[in-house]
Amino acid sequence: MGFLFKFRFLLLTLLRLLFSFLNGNKTCVVCGKDTLLLPLCRNCARETFKIDFTSSRCRFCGKILISTKDTCMECRENSVLKHLDFIFPMYSYRLWNKELLFLWKINGQRSLSYFFAAKVSLALEKLGISFIVPVPPRKGKIAKNGWDQIDELCTLLNVFFGHKILRLLERTTKLQQKKLDRENRLNTIESAYRLLPEKVLEKNLKRMKTCLSDKICIIDDVCTTGSTLEACAKLLKEYGFSQVGALTIFTVD
C-alpha cells in the first residue's frame, strides 16, 4: 500500500474522528458518563471490553463454555461450522454491546472503527495471525453509504497495525442476511458469496506474498448463525487454503 494512500487514509481518519466528536454520542453506553470521541468512557473501554483469552471455548463456534465438555449445547445438536479450523468471537452480543454495534454499523459513528481495530489486532496477535480476509459487503453498499464497517476495519488493521489484507471474496447479492430467519439464512447463504476471478486471486496472493499453507482468518462484525463464516470458509478451503479460521467482534449467544 503506497505512501500517498496511507497519508490520505490517515487524514480522512482524523477528519472522521472530528466528525464523530461533533455529531456522535456524548455519553458512555455502559455507565452513562459524559464522553468525548467514543460512546464509551475511558474506564469502561478498558475494563468492560477486556478480551477473554483464558476461558475454555467451544471447539466449533468459539463461544465461552459453562460446562466441562468441549462443545456448547447448540453445536452438539446441530453445528453449522464445518470448514473452519477455529473461530474466536471476542464479545457476546448483549446489553450495551448491541447498542455499540448499532451506533457503529447503522448510525455510522466511525470513531468506533479504530477502537474495534485495536481490539481485533490484539486478538489476532494472540492467535498468531497476520493474513486477514474481510467478509465482503453486499453489492452497492459502499456506493450508497460511503463506507462499509468491515472494509474500514480491515484497512485500519493494515495501515495502523500491519496486518495483511487478502481480498479474495465478493458478495453476489444485495439481500441483507439480518432480515432472514435462521432457516432462510442457511438455505440462501452458500450462493451469496464467491471467490474473485482466478487472475485477481493470484495477483492478490502474490502481492501479499501469501501461500496456501499460510493461516488465514476471516473477519466479520457479528456471528449470528455462523452461516456467513461457513460459506466463506468453504470457498477458501475448496480453493486450497489449508488453515482457515475466523474472528468476530460479537457473537449471538
Coordinates of N, CA and C in Angstrom, one line a residue:
M1 N 0.9 -1.2 0.0 CA 0.0 0.0 0.0 C 0.9 1.2 0.0
G2 N 0.7 2.2 -1.0 CA 1.6 3.3 -1.2 C 1.5 4.3 -0.1
F3 N 2.6 5.2 0.0 CA 2.6 6.2 1.0 C 1.5 7.2 0.8
L4 N 1.2 7.6 -0.4 CA 0.1 8.6 -0.6 C -1.2 8.1 -0.2
F5 N -1.5 6.8 -0.4 CA -2.7 6.2 0.1 C -2.8 6.3 1.6
K6 N -1.7 5.9 2.2 CA -1.7 5.8 3.7 C -1.8 7.2 4.3
F7 N -1.2 8.2 3.6 CA -1.3 9.6 4.1 C -2.8 10.1 4.0
R8 N -3.4 9.8 2.8 CA -4.7 10.2 2.6 C -5.7 9.5 3.5
F9 N -5.4 8.2 3.8 CA -6.3 7.5 4.7 C -6.2 8.0 6.1
L10 N -4.9 8.3 6.5 CA -4.7 8.9 7.9 C -5.5 10.2 8.0
L11 N -5.4 11.1 7.0 CA -6.1 12.4 7.0 C -7.6 12.2 7.1
L12 N -8.1 11.3 6.3 CA -9.5 11.0 6.3 C -10.0 10.5 7.7
T13 N -9.1 9.6 8.3 CA -9.5 9.0 9.6 C -9.5 10.1 10.6
L14 N -8.6 11.1 10.6 CA -8.6 12.2 11.6 C -9.9 13.1 11.4
L15 N -10.3 13.3 10.1 CA -11.5 14.0 9.8 C -12.7 13.3 10.3
R16 N -12.7 12.0 10.2 CA -13.9 11.2 10.6 C -14.0 11.2 12.2
L17 N -12.8 11.2 12.8 CA -12.8 11.3 14.3 C -13.4 12.6 14.7
L18 N -13.0 13.7 14.0 CA -13.5 15.0 14.3 C -15.0 15.1 14.1
F19 N -15.5 14.5 13.0 CA -16.9 14.5 12.7 C -17.7 13.7 13.8
S20 N -17.1 12.6 14.2 CA -17.7 11.8 15.2 C -17.8 12.6 16.5
F21 N -16.8 13.3 16.8 CA -16.7 14.2 18.0 C -17.8 15.2 18.0
L22 N -18.1 15.8 16.8 CA -19.1 16.8 16.7 C -20.5 16.3 16.7
N23 N -20.7 15.1 16.1 CA -22.0 14.6 15.9 C -22.4 13.3 16.6
G24 N -21.4 12.7 17.3 CA -21.6 11.4 18.0 C -22.3 11.5 19.3
N25 N -22.5 10.3 19.9 CA -23.0 10.3 21.3 C -22.0 10.9 22.3
K26 N -22.5 11.6 23.3 CA -21.7 12.3 24.2 C -21.7 11.6 25.6
T27 N -22.3 10.4 25.6 CA -22.4 9.7 26.9 C -22.0 8.2 26.7
C28 N -21.4 7.6 27.7 CA -21.0 6.2 27.7 C -22.2 5.3 27.7
V29 N -22.2 4.4 26.7 CA -23.4 3.4 26.6 C -23.4 2.5 27.8
V30 N -22.3 2.3 28.5 CA -22.2 1.4 29.6 C -22.6 2.0 30.9
C31 N -22.0 3.2 31.3 CA -22.2 3.8 32.6 C -22.9 5.1 32.6
G32 N -23.1 5.7 31.4 CA -23.8 7.0 31.2 C -23.0 8.2 31.5
K33 N -21.7 8.1 31.7 CA -20.8 9.3 32.0 C -20.6 10.0 30.7
D34 N -20.3 11.3 30.8 CA -20.0 12.1 29.6 C -18.7 11.6 29.0
T35 N -18.7 11.7 27.6 CA -17.5 11.2 26.9 C -17.1 12.2 25.8
L36 N -16.0 12.0 25.1 CA -15.6 12.8 24.0 C -15.7 12.1 22.7
L37 N -14.7 11.4 22.3 CA -14.7 10.8 20.9 C -15.6 9.6 20.8
L38 N -15.5 8.7 21.8 CA -16.2 7.5 21.8 C -17.5 7.5 22.6
P39 N -18.5 6.6 22.3 CA -19.6 6.5 23.2 C -19.3 5.5 24.3
L40 N -18.1 5.6 24.8 CA -17.5 4.8 25.9 C -16.6 5.7 26.7
C41 N -16.7 5.7 28.0 CA -15.7 6.4 28.8 C -14.4 5.5 28.9
R42 N -13.4 6.2 29.3 CA -12.1 5.5 29.3 C -12.1 4.3 30.2
N43 N -12.7 4.3 31.3 CA -12.7 3.2 32.2 C -13.5 2.0 31.7
C44 N -14.7 2.3 31.1 CA -15.5 1.2 30.5 C -14.8 0.6 29.3
A45 N -14.2 1.4 28.5 CA -13.4 1.0 27.3 C -12.3 0.0 27.7
R46 N -11.7 0.3 28.8 CA -10.6 -0.5 29.3 C -11.0 -1.8 30.0
E47 N -12.0 -1.6 31.0 CA -12.4 -2.7 31.9 C -13.5 -3.6 31.3
T48 N -14.5 -3.0 30.6 CA -15.6 -3.8 30.2 C -15.2 -4.6 28.9
F49 N -14.3 -4.0 28.1 CA -14.0 -4.7 26.8 C -12.7 -5.4 26.8
K50 N -12.4 -6.0 28.0 CA -11.2 -6.9 28.0 C -11.6 -8.2 27.2
I51 N -10.6 -8.7 26.5 CA -10.8 -10.0 25.7 C -10.4 -11.2 26.6
D52 N -11.3 -12.1 26.7 CA -11.1 -13.3 27.5 C -10.3 -14.4 26.6
F53 N -9.0 -14.5 26.9 CA -8.1 -15.5 26.2 C -7.9 -16.8 27.0
T54 N -8.5 -16.8 28.2 CA -8.2 -17.9 29.1 C -9.3 -19.0 29.3
S55 N -10.5 -18.5 29.1 CA -11.7 -19.5 29.4 C -11.7 -20.5 28.3
S56 N -12.3 -21.7 28.6 CA -12.5 -22.8 27.7 C -13.6 -22.3 26.7
R57 N -13.4 -22.7 25.4 CA -14.3 -22.3 24.4 C -14.8 -23.5 23.6
C58 N -16.0 -23.4 23.0 CA -16.5 -24.5 22.1 C -15.6 -24.7 21.0
R59 N -15.2 -25.9 20.6 CA -14.3 -26.1 19.5 C -14.9 -25.9 18.2
F60 N -16.2 -25.7 18.1 CA -16.8 -25.4 16.8 C -17.1 -23.9 16.7
C61 N -17.9 -23.3 17.6 CA -18.3 -21.9 17.4 C -17.5 -20.9 18.2
G62 N -16.6 -21.4 19.1 CA -15.8 -20.4 19.9 C -16.4 -19.8 21.0
K63 N -17.6 -20.0 21.3 CA -18.3 -19.4 22.5 C -17.7 -19.9 23.8
I64 N -17.6 -19.1 24.8 CA -17.1 -19.5 26.1 C -18.0 -20.5 26.7
L65 N -17.5 -21.6 27.2 CA -18.2 -22.7 27.8 C -18.5 -22.5 29.2
I66 N -19.7 -23.0 29.6 CA -20.0 -23.0 31.1 C -20.1 -24.5 31.6
S67 N -19.7 -25.4 30.7 CA -19.7 -26.8 31.2 C -18.3 -27.3 31.0
T68 N -18.0 -28.6 31.3 CA -16.7 -29.2 31.2 C -16.5 -29.8 29.8
K69 N -17.6 -29.9 29.0 CA -17.5 -30.5 27.7 C -16.8 -29.5 26.7
D70 N -16.3 -30.0 25.6 CA -15.6 -29.2 24.7 C -16.5 -28.5 23.6
T71 N -17.8 -28.8 23.7 CA -18.7 -28.2 22.7 C -19.9 -27.6 23.5
C72 N -20.5 -26.5 22.9 CA -21.7 -26.0 23.5 C -22.9 -26.8 23.1
M73 N -24.0 -26.6 23.8 CA -25.2 -27.4 23.5 C -25.7 -27.2 22.1
E74 N -25.7 -26.0 21.6 CA -26.2 -25.8 20.2 C -25.3 -26.5 19.2
C75 N -24.0 -26.5 19.3 CA -23.1 -27.2 18.4 C -23.2 -28.7 18.5
R76 N -23.5 -29.2 19.7 CA -23.7 -30.6 19.9 C -24.9 -31.1 19.2
E77 N -26.0 -30.3 19.1 CA -27.2 -30.6 18.4 C -27.1 -30.4 16.9
N78 N -26.5 -29.3 16.5 CA -26.5 -29.0 15.0 C -25.5 -27.9 14.7
S79 N -24.3 -28.3 14.5 CA -23.2 -27.4 14.2 C -23.2 -27.0 12.8
V80 N -23.2 -25.7 12.5 CA -23.2 -25.1 11.1 C -21.8 -25.1 10.6
L81 N -20.8 -24.9 11.5 CA -19.5 -24.6 11.1 C -18.7 -25.9 10.9
K82 N -18.4 -26.2 9.7 CA -17.8 -27.5 9.4 C -16.4 -27.3 8.6
H83 N -16.2 -26.1 8.1 CA -15.0 -25.9 7.3 C -14.0 -25.0 8.0
L84 N -14.4 -24.4 9.1 CA -13.5 -23.6 9.9 C -12.6 -24.4 10.8
D85 N -11.3 -24.1 10.9 CA -10.4 -24.7 11.8 C -10.5 -24.1 13.2
F86 N -10.9 -22.9 13.3 CA -11.1 -22.3 14.6 C -12.0 -21.0 14.4
I87 N -12.6 -20.6 15.4 CA -13.4 -19.3 15.4 C -13.2 -18.7 16.8
F88 N -12.9 -17.4 16.8 CA -12.7 -16.6 18.0 C -13.6 -15.4 18.1
P89 N -14.8 -15.5 18.7 CA -15.7 -14.3 18.9 C -15.2 -13.6 20.2
M90 N -15.0 -12.3 20.1 CA -14.4 -11.5 21.2 C -15.4 -11.2 22.3
Y91 N -16.6 -10.9 22.0 CA -17.6 -10.5 23.0 C -18.9 -11.1 22.6
S92 N -19.8 -11.2 23.7 CA -21.2 -11.6 23.4 C -22.0 -10.4 22.9
Y93 N -23.0 -10.7 22.2 CA -23.9 -9.6 21.6 C -25.1 -9.4 22.5
R94 N -24.8 -8.7 23.7 CA -25.8 -8.5 24.7 C -25.6 -7.1 25.2
L95 N -26.7 -6.6 25.9 CA -26.7 -5.3 26.6 C -26.2 -4.2 25.7
W96 N -25.2 -3.5 26.3 CA -24.6 -2.3 25.6 C -23.8 -2.7 24.4
N97 N -23.4 -4.0 24.3 CA -22.7 -4.4 23.0 C -23.6 -4.2 21.8
K98 N -24.9 -4.5 22.0 CA -25.8 -4.4 20.9 C -25.9 -2.9 20.5
E99 N -26.0 -2.0 21.5 CA -26.1 -0.6 21.2 C -24.9 -0.1 20.5
L100 N -23.7 -0.6 21.0 CA -22.4 -0.1 20.4 C -22.3 -0.5 18.9
L101 N -22.7 -1.7 18.6 CA -22.7 -2.2 17.2 C -23.6 -1.4 16.4
F102 N -24.8 -1.0 16.9 CA -25.8 -0.2 16.2 C -25.2 1.2 15.9
L103 N -24.6 1.8 16.9 CA -24.0 3.1 16.7 C -22.9 3.1 15.6
W104 N -22.2 2.0 15.6 CA -21.1 1.9 14.6 C -21.6 1.6 13.2
K105 N -22.3 0.5 13.1 CA -22.7 -0.1 11.9 C -23.9 0.6 11.2
I106 N -24.9 1.0 12.0 CA -26.1 1.6 11.4 C -26.0 3.2 11.4
N107 N -25.6 3.7 12.6 CA -25.6 5.2 12.7 C -24.3 5.8 12.1
G108 N -23.3 4.9 11.8 CA -22.1 5.4 11.2 C -21.2 6.2 12.1
Q109 N -21.2 5.9 13.4 CA -20.2 6.5 14.3 C -18.9 5.9 14.1
R110 N -18.1 6.5 13.2 CA -16.9 5.8 12.7 C -15.7 6.0 13.6
S111 N -15.8 6.8 14.7 CA -14.8 6.8 15.7 C -14.6 5.5 16.3
L112 N -15.6 4.6 16.3 CA -15.5 3.3 16.9 C -14.7 2.3 16.0
S113 N -14.5 2.7 14.8 CA -13.7 1.8 13.9 C -12.3 1.6 14.4
Y114 N -11.6 2.6 14.9 CA -10.3 2.5 15.4 C -10.3 1.7 16.7
F115 N -11.3 2.0 17.6 CA -11.4 1.3 18.8 C -11.5 -0.2 18.6
F116 N -12.4 -0.6 17.7 CA -12.6 -2.1 17.4 C -11.3 -2.6 16.7
A117 N -10.7 -1.8 15.8 CA -9.5 -2.3 15.1 C -8.4 -2.6 16.1
A118 N -8.2 -1.8 17.2 CA -7.2 -2.1 18.2 C -7.5 -3.4 18.9
K119 N -8.7 -3.6 19.2 CA -9.1 -4.8 20.0 C -8.9 -6.0 19.1
V120 N -9.3 -6.0 17.8 CA -9.2 -7.1 16.9 C -7.7 -7.4 16.7
S121 N -6.9 -6.3 16.5 CA -5.4 -6.5 16.3 C -4.8 -7.3 17.5
L122 N -5.2 -6.9 18.7 CA -4.7 -7.6 19.9 C -5.1 -9.1 19.8
A123 N -6.3 -9.4 19.5 CA -6.7 -10.8 19.4 C -6.0 -11.5 18.3
L124 N -5.8 -10.9 17.1 CA -5.0 -11.5 16.0 C -3.6 -11.8 16.4
E125 N -3.0 -10.9 17.2 CA -1.6 -11.2 17.6 C -1.6 -12.3 18.6
K126 N -2.5 -12.4 19.5 CA -2.6 -13.6 20.4 C -2.8 -14.9 19.7
L127 N -3.5 -14.9 18.6 CA -3.8 -16.1 17.8 C -2.7 -16.3 16.8
G128 N -1.8 -15.4 16.7 CA -0.6 -15.6 15.7 C -1.0 -15.5 14.3
I129 N -1.9 -14.6 13.9 CA -2.4 -14.4 12.6 C -2.0 -13.1 12.0
S130 N -1.5 -13.1 10.8 CA -1.1 -11.9 10.0 C -2.0 -11.6 8.8
F131 N -2.5 -12.7 8.2 CA -3.3 -12.6 7.0 C -4.8 -12.6 7.3
I132 N -5.5 -11.6 6.9 CA -7.0 -11.5 7.2 C -7.8 -11.3 5.9
V133 N -8.9 -12.0 5.9 CA -9.8 -12.0 4.8 C -11.1 -11.3 5.2
P134 N -11.4 -10.1 4.7 CA -12.7 -9.5 5.1 C -13.9 -10.1 4.5
V135 N -15.0 -10.2 5.2 CA -16.3 -10.6 4.6 C -16.7 -9.4 3.8
P136 N -16.9 -9.7 2.5 CA -17.2 -8.5 1.6 C -18.6 -8.0 1.8
P137 N -18.8 -6.7 1.6 CA -20.1 -6.1 1.7 C -21.1 -6.4 0.6
R138 N -22.4 -6.3 0.8 CA -23.3 -6.5 -0.3 C -23.1 -5.5 -1.4
K139 N -23.5 -5.9 -2.6 CA -23.3 -5.0 -3.7 C -24.0 -3.7 -3.6
G140 N -23.2 -2.6 -3.9 CA -23.8 -1.3 -3.8 C -23.8 -0.6 -2.5
K141 N -23.4 -1.3 -1.4 CA -23.4 -0.7 -0.1 C -22.5 0.4 0.1
I142 N -21.2 0.3 -0.4 CA -20.2 1.4 -0.2 C -20.6 2.6 -1.1
A143 N -21.1 2.3 -2.3 CA -21.5 3.4 -3.2 C -22.7 4.2 -2.6
K144 N -23.6 3.4 -1.9 CA -24.8 4.1 -1.3 C -24.4 4.8 0.0
N145 N -23.7 4.1 0.9 CA -23.5 4.6 2.2 C -22.1 5.4 2.4
G146 N -21.2 5.2 1.4 CA -19.9 5.8 1.5 C -18.9 5.0 2.3
W147 N -19.3 3.9 2.9 CA -18.3 3.1 3.6 C -19.0 1.8 4.0
D148 N -18.1 0.8 4.4 CA -18.6 -0.4 5.0 C -17.7 -0.7 6.2
Q149 N -18.4 -1.1 7.3 CA -17.6 -1.2 8.6 C -16.5 -2.2 8.6
I150 N -16.7 -3.3 7.9 CA -15.6 -4.4 7.8 C -14.5 -3.9 6.9
D151 N -14.9 -3.3 5.8 CA -13.8 -2.8 4.9 C -13.0 -1.8 5.6
E152 N -13.6 -0.9 6.3 CA -12.8 0.2 7.0 C -12.0 -0.5 8.2
L153 N -12.6 -1.4 8.9 CA -11.9 -2.1 10.0 C -10.6 -2.7 9.5
C154 N -10.7 -3.5 8.3 CA -9.6 -4.2 7.8 C -8.5 -3.2 7.3
T155 N -9.0 -2.1 6.7 CA -8.0 -1.1 6.2 C -7.2 -0.5 7.4
L156 N -7.9 -0.2 8.5 CA -7.2 0.2 9.7 C -6.3 -0.8 10.2
L157 N -6.7 -2.1 10.2 CA -5.8 -3.1 10.7 C -4.5 -3.2 9.8
N158 N -4.6 -2.9 8.6 CA -3.4 -2.9 7.7 C -2.6 -1.6 7.9
V159 N -3.2 -0.4 7.8 CA -2.5 0.8 7.9 C -1.8 1.1 9.2
F160 N -2.6 0.8 10.3 CA -2.1 1.2 11.6 C -1.5 0.0 12.4
F161 N -1.8 -1.2 12.1 CA -1.4 -2.4 12.9 C -0.5 -3.4 12.1
G162 N -0.4 -3.2 10.8 CA 0.5 -4.0 10.0 C -0.1 -5.4 9.5
H163 N -1.3 -5.6 9.7 CA -1.9 -6.9 9.3 C -2.1 -6.9 7.8
K164 N -2.0 -8.0 7.1 CA -2.1 -8.1 5.7 C -3.5 -8.5 5.2
I165 N -4.1 -7.7 4.3 CA -5.5 -7.9 3.9 C -5.5 -8.7 2.6
L166 N -6.2 -9.8 2.6 CA -6.4 -10.7 1.4 C -7.8 -10.5 1.0
R167 N -8.0 -9.7 0.0 CA -9.4 -9.5 -0.6 C -9.6 -10.6 -1.6
L168 N -10.2 -11.7 -1.2 CA -10.4 -12.9 -2.0 C -11.8 -13.2 -2.4
L169 N -12.8 -12.5 -1.7 CA -14.2 -12.9 -1.9 C -15.0 -11.7 -2.4
E170 N -16.1 -12.0 -3.0 CA -17.1 -11.0 -3.3 C -18.5 -11.5 -3.0
R171 N -19.4 -10.5 -2.8 CA -20.8 -10.9 -2.5 C -21.6 -10.8 -3.8
T172 N -22.5 -11.7 -4.0 CA -23.2 -11.8 -5.3 C -24.6 -11.2 -5.1
T173 N -25.1 -10.9 -3.9 CA -26.5 -10.4 -3.7 C -26.5 -9.2 -2.9
K174 N -27.6 -8.5 -3.0 CA -27.9 -7.3 -2.2 C -28.7 -7.6 -1.0
L175 N -29.2 -8.8 -0.9 CA -30.1 -9.2 0.2 C -29.4 -9.1 1.6
Q176 N -30.0 -8.5 2.6 CA -29.4 -8.3 3.9 C -29.8 -9.6 4.7
Q177 N -28.8 -10.3 5.2 CA -29.0 -11.5 5.9 C -29.7 -11.3 7.2
K178 N -29.5 -10.1 7.8 CA -30.2 -9.9 9.1 C -31.7 -9.9 9.0
K179 N -32.2 -9.7 7.8 CA -33.7 -9.7 7.6 C -34.3 -11.1 7.4
L180 N -33.4 -12.1 7.4 CA -33.8 -13.5 7.2 C -33.8 -14.3 8.6
D181 N -34.7 -15.3 8.7 CA -34.6 -16.1 9.9 C -33.5 -17.2 9.7
R182 N -33.3 -18.0 10.7 CA -32.2 -19.0 10.7 C -32.3 -19.9 9.5
E183 N -33.4 -20.4 9.2 CA -33.6 -21.4 8.2 C -33.3 -20.8 6.8
N184 N -33.8 -19.6 6.6 CA -33.6 -19.0 5.3 C -32.1 -18.5 5.1
R185 N -31.5 -18.1 6.2 CA -30.1 -17.8 6.1 C -29.3 -19.0 5.6
L186 N -29.6 -20.1 6.2 CA -28.8 -21.4 5.9 C -29.1 -21.8 4.5
N187 N -30.3 -21.6 4.0 CA -30.7 -22.0 2.7 C -30.1 -21.1 1.6
T188 N -29.9 -19.9 1.9 CA -29.5 -18.9 0.8 C -28.1 -18.5 0.9
I189 N -27.4 -18.7 2.0 CA -26.1 -18.1 2.2 C -25.0 -18.6 1.3
E190 N -25.1 -19.9 0.9 CA -24.0 -20.5 0.2 C -23.8 -19.9 -1.2
S191 N -25.0 -19.4 -1.8 CA -24.9 -18.8 -3.1 C -24.7 -17.3 -3.0
A192 N -24.5 -16.7 -1.8 CA -24.4 -15.3 -1.7 C -22.9 -14.8 -1.8
Y193 N -22.0 -15.7 -1.8 CA -20.6 -15.4 -1.9 C -19.9 -16.2 -2.9
R194 N -18.8 -15.7 -3.5 CA -18.0 -16.4 -4.4 C -16.5 -15.9 -4.4
L195 N -15.6 -16.7 -4.9 CA -14.2 -16.2 -5.0 C -14.1 -15.2 -6.1
L196 N -13.2 -14.3 -6.0 CA -12.9 -13.4 -7.1 C -12.3 -14.2 -8.3
P197 N -12.3 -13.6 -9.4 CA -11.7 -14.3 -10.6 C -10.3 -14.8 -10.4
E198 N -9.9 -15.9 -11.0 CA -8.6 -16.5 -10.8 C -7.5 -15.6 -10.9
K199 N -7.4 -14.8 -11.9 CA -6.3 -13.9 -12.1 C -6.2 -12.8 -11.0
V200 N -7.3 -12.4 -10.5 CA -7.3 -11.4 -9.4 C -6.8 -12.1 -8.1
L201 N -7.3 -13.3 -7.9 CA -6.8 -14.1 -6.7 C -5.3 -14.3 -6.7
E202 N -4.8 -14.7 -7.9 CA -3.3 -14.9 -8.0 C -2.6 -13.7 -7.8
K203 N -3.1 -12.6 -8.3 CA -2.4 -11.3 -8.1 C -2.4 -10.8 -6.7
N204 N -3.5 -11.0 -6.0 CA -3.6 -10.6 -4.6 C -2.7 -11.4 -3.7
L205 N -2.7 -12.7 -4.0 CA -1.8 -13.6 -3.2 C -0.3 -13.3 -3.4
K206 N 0.0 -13.1 -4.6 CA 1.4 -12.8 -5.0 C 1.8 -11.4 -4.3
R207 N 0.9 -10.5 -4.4 CA 1.3 -9.1 -3.9 C 1.5 -9.2 -2.3
M208 N 0.7 -10.0 -1.7 CA 0.8 -10.2 -0.2 C 1.8 -11.2 0.2
K209 N 2.4 -11.9 -0.8 CA 3.4 -12.9 -0.5 C 2.8 -14.0 0.4
T210 N 1.7 -14.5 -0.1 CA 0.9 -15.5 0.7 C 0.9 -16.8 -0.1
C211 N 1.0 -17.9 0.6 CA 0.8 -19.2 0.0 C -0.3 -19.9 0.7
L212 N -0.8 -21.0 0.0 CA -2.0 -21.7 0.5 C -1.8 -22.4 1.9
S213 N -0.6 -22.5 2.3 CA -0.3 -23.2 3.6 C -0.3 -22.2 4.7
D214 N -0.4 -20.9 4.4 CA -0.4 -19.8 5.5 C -1.8 -19.9 6.2
K215 N -1.8 -19.6 7.5 CA -3.0 -19.5 8.3 C -3.7 -18.2 7.9
I216 N -5.0 -18.2 7.5 CA -5.7 -17.0 7.2 C -6.9 -16.9 8.1
C217 N -7.5 -15.7 8.3 CA -8.6 -15.5 9.2 C -9.6 -14.6 8.6
I218 N -10.8 -15.1 8.5 CA -12.0 -14.3 8.1 C -12.4 -13.4 9.2
I219 N -12.7 -12.1 8.8 CA -13.1 -11.1 9.8 C -14.5 -10.7 9.5
D220 N -15.3 -10.7 10.5 CA -16.7 -10.1 10.4 C -17.1 -9.5 11.8
D221 N -18.1 -8.7 11.8 CA -18.5 -8.0 13.0 C -19.3 -8.8 14.0
V222 N -20.2 -9.6 13.5 CA -21.0 -10.4 14.4 C -21.3 -11.8 13.8
C223 N -21.3 -12.8 14.6 CA -21.7 -14.1 14.2 C -23.1 -14.4 14.8
T224 N -24.0 -14.6 13.9 CA -25.4 -14.9 14.3 C -25.7 -16.4 14.2
T225 N -25.8 -16.9 13.0 CA -25.9 -18.4 12.9 C -24.6 -19.1 12.5
G226 N -23.6 -18.3 12.0 CA -22.4 -18.8 11.5 C -22.4 -19.2 10.1
S227 N -23.6 -18.9 9.4 CA -23.7 -19.3 8.0 C -22.8 -18.5 7.1
T228 N -22.7 -17.2 7.3 CA -21.8 -16.4 6.5 C -20.3 -16.9 6.6
L229 N -19.9 -17.1 7.8 CA -18.5 -17.6 8.0 C -18.3 -19.0 7.4
E230 N -19.3 -19.8 7.5 CA -19.2 -21.2 6.9 C -19.1 -21.1 5.4
A231 N -19.9 -20.3 4.8 CA -19.9 -20.1 3.3 C -18.6 -19.6 2.8
C232 N -18.0 -18.6 3.5 CA -16.7 -18.1 3.1 C -15.6 -19.1 3.3
A233 N -15.6 -19.8 4.5 CA -14.6 -20.8 4.8 C -14.6 -21.9 3.8
K234 N -15.8 -22.3 3.4 CA -15.9 -23.4 2.4 C -15.3 -23.1 1.1
L235 N -15.5 -21.8 0.6 CA -14.9 -21.4 -0.6 C -13.4 -21.3 -0.5
L236 N -12.9 -20.9 0.6 CA -11.4 -20.7 0.7 C -10.8 -22.1 0.9
K237 N -11.4 -23.0 1.6 CA -10.9 -24.4 1.7 C -10.9 -25.1 0.3
E238 N -12.0 -24.9 -0.4 CA -12.1 -25.5 -1.8 C -11.0 -25.0 -2.7
Y239 N -10.6 -23.7 -2.5 CA -9.6 -23.1 -3.3 C -8.2 -23.7 -3.0
G240 N -8.0 -24.2 -1.8 CA -6.8 -24.8 -1.4 C -6.1 -24.4 -0.1
F241 N -6.7 -23.4 0.5 CA -6.1 -22.9 1.8 C -6.3 -24.1 2.8
S242 N -5.2 -24.4 3.6 CA -5.2 -25.5 4.5 C -5.6 -25.1 5.9
Q243 N -5.5 -23.8 6.3 CA -5.8 -23.4 7.6 C -6.7 -22.1 7.5
V244 N -8.0 -22.3 7.8 CA -8.9 -21.1 7.7 C -9.6 -21.0 9.0
G245 N -9.5 -19.8 9.6 CA -10.2 -19.5 10.8 C -11.1 -18.3 10.7
A246 N -11.6 -17.9 11.8 CA -12.5 -16.7 11.7 C -12.4 -15.9 13.1
L247 N -12.5 -14.6 13.0 CA -12.6 -13.8 14.2 C -13.8 -12.8 14.0
T248 N -14.6 -12.8 15.0 CA -15.7 -11.8 15.0 C -15.7 -11.0 16.3
I249 N -16.2 -9.8 16.2 CA -16.2 -8.9 17.3 C -17.3 -9.4 18.3
F250 N -18.4 -9.7 17.8 CA -19.5 -10.2 18.7 C -20.0 -11.5 18.2
T251 N -20.7 -12.3 19.1 CA -21.4 -13.5 18.8 C -22.7 -13.5 19.5
V252 N -23.8 -13.9 18.8 CA -25.1 -14.0 19.4 C -25.2 -15.3 20.2
D253 N -25.4 -15.2 21.5 CA -25.5 -16.4 22.3 C -26.7 -16.4 23.2

